[in-house]
PDB file of C-alpha atoms in Angstrom:
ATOM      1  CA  UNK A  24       3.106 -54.866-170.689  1.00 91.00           C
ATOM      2  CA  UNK A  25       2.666 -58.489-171.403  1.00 91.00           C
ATOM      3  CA  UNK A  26       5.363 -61.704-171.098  1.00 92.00           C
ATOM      4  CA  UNK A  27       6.513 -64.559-173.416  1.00 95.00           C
ATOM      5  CA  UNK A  28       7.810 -67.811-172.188  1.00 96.00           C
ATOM      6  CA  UNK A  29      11.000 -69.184-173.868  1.00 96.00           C
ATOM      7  CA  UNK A  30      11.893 -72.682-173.010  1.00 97.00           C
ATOM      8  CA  UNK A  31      15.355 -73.711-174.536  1.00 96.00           C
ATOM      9  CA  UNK A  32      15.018 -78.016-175.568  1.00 97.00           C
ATOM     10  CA  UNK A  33      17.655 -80.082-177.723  1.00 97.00           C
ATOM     11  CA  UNK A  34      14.969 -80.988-178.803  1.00 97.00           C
ATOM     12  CA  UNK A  35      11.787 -79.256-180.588  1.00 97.00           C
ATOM     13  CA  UNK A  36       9.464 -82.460-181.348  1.00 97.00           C
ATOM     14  CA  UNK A  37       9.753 -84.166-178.231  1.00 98.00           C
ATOM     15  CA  UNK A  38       9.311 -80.803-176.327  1.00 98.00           C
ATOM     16  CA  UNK A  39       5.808 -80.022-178.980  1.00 98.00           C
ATOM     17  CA  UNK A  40       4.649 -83.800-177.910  1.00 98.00           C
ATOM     18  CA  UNK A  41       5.448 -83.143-174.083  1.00 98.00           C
ATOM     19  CA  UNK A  42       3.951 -79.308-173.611  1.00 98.00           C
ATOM     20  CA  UNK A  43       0.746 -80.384-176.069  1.00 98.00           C
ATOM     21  CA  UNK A  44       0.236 -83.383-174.067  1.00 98.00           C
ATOM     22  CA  UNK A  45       0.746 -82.265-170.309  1.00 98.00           C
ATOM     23  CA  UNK A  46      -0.753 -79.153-170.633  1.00 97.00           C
ATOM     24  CA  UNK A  47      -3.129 -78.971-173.500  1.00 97.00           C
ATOM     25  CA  UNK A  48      -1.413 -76.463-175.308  1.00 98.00           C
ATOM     26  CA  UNK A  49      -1.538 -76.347-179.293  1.00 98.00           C
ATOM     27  CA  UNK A  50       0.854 -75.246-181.490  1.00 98.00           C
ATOM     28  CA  UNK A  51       0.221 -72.349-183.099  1.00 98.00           C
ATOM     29  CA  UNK A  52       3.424 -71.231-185.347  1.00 98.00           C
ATOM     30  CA  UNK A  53       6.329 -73.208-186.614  1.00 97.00           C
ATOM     31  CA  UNK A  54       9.364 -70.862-187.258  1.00 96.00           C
ATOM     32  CA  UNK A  55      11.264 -72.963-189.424  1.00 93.00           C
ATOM     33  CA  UNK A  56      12.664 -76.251-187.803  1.00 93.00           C
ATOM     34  CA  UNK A  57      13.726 -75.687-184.306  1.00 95.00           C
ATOM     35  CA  UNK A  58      11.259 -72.973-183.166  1.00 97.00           C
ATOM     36  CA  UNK A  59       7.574 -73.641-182.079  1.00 98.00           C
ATOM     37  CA  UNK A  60       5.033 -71.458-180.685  1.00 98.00           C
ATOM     38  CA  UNK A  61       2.310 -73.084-178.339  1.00 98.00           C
ATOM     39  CA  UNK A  62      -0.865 -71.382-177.227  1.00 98.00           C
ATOM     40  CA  UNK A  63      -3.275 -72.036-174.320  1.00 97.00           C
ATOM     41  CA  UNK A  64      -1.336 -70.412-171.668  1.00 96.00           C
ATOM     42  CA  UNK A  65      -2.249 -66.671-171.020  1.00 95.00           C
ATOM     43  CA  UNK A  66       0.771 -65.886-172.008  1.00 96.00           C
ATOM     44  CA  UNK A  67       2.583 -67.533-175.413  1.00 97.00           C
ATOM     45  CA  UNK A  68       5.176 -70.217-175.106  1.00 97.00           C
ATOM     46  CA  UNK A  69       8.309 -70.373-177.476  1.00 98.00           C
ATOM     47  CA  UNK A  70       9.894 -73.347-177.530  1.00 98.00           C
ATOM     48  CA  UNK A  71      13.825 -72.767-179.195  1.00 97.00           C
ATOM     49  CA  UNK A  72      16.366 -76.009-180.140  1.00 97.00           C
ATOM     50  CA  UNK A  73      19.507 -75.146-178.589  1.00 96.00           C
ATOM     51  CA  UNK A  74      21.478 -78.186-178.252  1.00 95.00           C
ATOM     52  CA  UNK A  75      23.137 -79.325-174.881  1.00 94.00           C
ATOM     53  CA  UNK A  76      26.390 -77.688-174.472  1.00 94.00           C
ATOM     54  CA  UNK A  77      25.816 -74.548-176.327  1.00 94.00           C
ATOM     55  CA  UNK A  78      26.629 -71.245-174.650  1.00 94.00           C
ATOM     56  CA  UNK A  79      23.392 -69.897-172.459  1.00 87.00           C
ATOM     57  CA  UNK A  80      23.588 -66.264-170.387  1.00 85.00           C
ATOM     58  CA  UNK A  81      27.144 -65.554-169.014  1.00 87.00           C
ATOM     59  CA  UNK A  82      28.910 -68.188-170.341  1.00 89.00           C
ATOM     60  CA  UNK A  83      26.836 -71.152-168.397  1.00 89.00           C
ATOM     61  CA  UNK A  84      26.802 -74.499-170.985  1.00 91.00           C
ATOM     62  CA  UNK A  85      23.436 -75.245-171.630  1.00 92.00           C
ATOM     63  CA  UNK A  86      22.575 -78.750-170.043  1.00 92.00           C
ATOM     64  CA  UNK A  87      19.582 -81.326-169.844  1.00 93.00           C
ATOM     65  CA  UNK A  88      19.880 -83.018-166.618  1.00 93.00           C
ATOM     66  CA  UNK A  89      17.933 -81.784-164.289  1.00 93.00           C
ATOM     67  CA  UNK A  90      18.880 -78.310-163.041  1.00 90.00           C
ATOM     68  CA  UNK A  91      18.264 -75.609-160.802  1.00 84.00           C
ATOM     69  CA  UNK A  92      17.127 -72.594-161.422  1.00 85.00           C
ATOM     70  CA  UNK A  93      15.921 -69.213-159.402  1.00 86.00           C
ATOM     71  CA  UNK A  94      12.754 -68.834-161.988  1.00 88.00           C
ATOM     72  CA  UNK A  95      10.387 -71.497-163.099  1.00 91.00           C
ATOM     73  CA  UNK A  96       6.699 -71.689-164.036  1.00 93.00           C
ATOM     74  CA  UNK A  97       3.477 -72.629-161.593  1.00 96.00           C
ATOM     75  CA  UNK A  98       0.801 -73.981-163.487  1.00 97.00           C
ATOM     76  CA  UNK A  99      -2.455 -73.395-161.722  1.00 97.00           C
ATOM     77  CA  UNK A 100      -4.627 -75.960-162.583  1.00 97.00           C
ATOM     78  CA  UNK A 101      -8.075 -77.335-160.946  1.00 97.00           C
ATOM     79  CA  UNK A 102      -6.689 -80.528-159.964  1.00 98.00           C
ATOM     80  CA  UNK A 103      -3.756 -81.403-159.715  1.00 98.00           C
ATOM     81  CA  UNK A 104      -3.788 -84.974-159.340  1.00 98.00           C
ATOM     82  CA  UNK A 105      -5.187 -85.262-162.544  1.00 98.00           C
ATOM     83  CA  UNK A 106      -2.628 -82.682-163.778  1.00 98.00           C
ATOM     84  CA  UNK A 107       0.372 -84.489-162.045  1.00 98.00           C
ATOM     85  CA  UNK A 108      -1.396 -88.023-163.534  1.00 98.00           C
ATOM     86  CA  UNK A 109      -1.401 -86.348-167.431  1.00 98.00           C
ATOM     87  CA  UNK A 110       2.054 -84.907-166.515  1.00 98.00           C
ATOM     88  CA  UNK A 111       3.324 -87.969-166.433  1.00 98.00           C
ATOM     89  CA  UNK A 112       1.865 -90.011-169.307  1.00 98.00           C
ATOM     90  CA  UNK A 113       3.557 -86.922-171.092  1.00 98.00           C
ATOM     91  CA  UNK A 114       6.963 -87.538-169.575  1.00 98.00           C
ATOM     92  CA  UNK A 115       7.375 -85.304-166.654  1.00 98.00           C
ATOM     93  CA  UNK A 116       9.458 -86.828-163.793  1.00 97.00           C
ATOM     94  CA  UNK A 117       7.423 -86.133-160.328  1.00 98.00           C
ATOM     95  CA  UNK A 118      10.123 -84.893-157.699  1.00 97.00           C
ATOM     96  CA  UNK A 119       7.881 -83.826-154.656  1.00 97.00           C
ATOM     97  CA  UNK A 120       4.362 -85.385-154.726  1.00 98.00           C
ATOM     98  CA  UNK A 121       1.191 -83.696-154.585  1.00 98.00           C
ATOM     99  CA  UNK A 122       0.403 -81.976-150.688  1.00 98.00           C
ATOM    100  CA  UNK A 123      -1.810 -79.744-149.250  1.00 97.00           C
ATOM    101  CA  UNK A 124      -0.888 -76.430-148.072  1.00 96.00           C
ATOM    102  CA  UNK A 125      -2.874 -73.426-146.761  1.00 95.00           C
ATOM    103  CA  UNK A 126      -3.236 -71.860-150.060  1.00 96.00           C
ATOM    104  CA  UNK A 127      -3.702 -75.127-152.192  1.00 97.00           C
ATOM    105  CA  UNK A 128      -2.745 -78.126-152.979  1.00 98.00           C
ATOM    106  CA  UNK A 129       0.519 -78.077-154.566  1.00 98.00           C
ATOM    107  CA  UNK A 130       3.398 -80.870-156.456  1.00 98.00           C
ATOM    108  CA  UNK A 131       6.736 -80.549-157.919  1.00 97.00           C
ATOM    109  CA  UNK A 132       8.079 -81.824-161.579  1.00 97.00           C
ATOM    110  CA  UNK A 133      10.120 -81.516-164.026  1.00 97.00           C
ATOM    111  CA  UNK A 134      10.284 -81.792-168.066  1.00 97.00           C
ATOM    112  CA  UNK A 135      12.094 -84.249-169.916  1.00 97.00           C
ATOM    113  CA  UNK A 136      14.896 -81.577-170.417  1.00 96.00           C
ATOM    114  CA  UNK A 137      15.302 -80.776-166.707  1.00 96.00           C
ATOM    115  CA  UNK A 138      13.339 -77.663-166.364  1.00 96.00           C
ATOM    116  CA  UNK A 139      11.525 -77.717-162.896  1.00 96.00           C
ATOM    117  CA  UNK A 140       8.085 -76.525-162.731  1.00 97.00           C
ATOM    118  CA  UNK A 141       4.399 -76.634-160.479  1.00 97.00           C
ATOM    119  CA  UNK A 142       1.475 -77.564-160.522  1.00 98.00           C
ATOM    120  CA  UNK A 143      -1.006 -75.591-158.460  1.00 98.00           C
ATOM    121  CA  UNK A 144      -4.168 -75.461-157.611  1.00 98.00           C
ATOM    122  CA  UNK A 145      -5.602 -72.474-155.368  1.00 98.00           C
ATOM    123  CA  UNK A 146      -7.679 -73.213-151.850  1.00 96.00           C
ATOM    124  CA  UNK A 147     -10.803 -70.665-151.776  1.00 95.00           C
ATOM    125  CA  UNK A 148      -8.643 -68.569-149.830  1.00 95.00           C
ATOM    126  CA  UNK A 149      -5.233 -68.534-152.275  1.00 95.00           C
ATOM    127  CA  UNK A 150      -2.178 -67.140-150.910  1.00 95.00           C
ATOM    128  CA  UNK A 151      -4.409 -64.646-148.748  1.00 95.00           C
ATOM    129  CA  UNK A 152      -4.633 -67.599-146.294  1.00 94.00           C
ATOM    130  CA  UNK A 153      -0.462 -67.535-145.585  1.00 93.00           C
ATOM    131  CA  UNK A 154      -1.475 -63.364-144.235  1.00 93.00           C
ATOM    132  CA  UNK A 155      -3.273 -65.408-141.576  1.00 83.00           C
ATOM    133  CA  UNK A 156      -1.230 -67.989-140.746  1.00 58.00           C
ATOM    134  CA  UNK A 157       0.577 -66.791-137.467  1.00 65.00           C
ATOM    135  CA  UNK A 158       4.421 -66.205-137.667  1.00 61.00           C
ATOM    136  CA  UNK A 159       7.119 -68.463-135.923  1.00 63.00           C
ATOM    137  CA  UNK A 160       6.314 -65.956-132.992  1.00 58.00           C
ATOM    138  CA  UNK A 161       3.048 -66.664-132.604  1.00 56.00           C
ATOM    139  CA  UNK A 162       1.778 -63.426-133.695  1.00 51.00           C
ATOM    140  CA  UNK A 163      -0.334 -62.747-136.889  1.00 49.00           C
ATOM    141  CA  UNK A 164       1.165 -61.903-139.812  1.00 46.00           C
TER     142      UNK A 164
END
């Protein structure tokens, strides 16, 4: 089993220049005009024009202001100060800044089209190091 990741945009040159540039993808197919494929990522990125307004999944307009929603991408990067400082040049918008936490080091963006994603980059001991953190009880997890 393997995964794709679709990213609707309004719009498909701004979104090439933004994902090449933050990320160091490269584009490997053009589908015609609004549909781009970008490689560099384990798994492939589509990038589809659908223009702001259009009908999304269950009848939910699609829209380009920053939005929430219950699935978005962590990059895992080595640094991510210099990932949050290329971000940027590229046009991301920084909403939480870089911080440590016990499993890395860890900031919050989004794209120029609203979609909210991380950049992370692993401690030595990853997420392992949250199963021994102790719990709000004191006890280990």
């Amino acid at each position: 089993m393997s995964f794709l990741l679709n990213i609707d945009v309004p719009d498909i040159e701004q979104a090439t220049s933004f994902y090449t540039e933050a990320f160091g993808l490269t584009v490997g197919r053009r589908f015609g005009a609004g549909f781009v494929e970008l490689l560099g990522w384990p798994a492939p990125v589509y990038l589809l024009t659908k223009q702001a307004g259009t009908v999304g999944a269950g009848g939910d307009r699609r829209r380009y202001a920053r939005h929430w929603t219950p699935v978005h991408v962590d990059v895992v990067v080595d640094d991510v100060d210099a990932a949050v400082e290329r971000a940027l040049r590229a046009g991301a918008v920084l909403e939480v800044p870089a911080r440590d936490a016990p499993y890395g080091r860890i900031a919050m963006l989004a794209d120029p089209f609203g979609h909210g994603f991380c950049l992370l980059a692993f401690s030595a001991k990853g997420y392992d190091a949250l199963l021994e953190a102790p719990s709000p009880d004191g006890a280990q997890a």
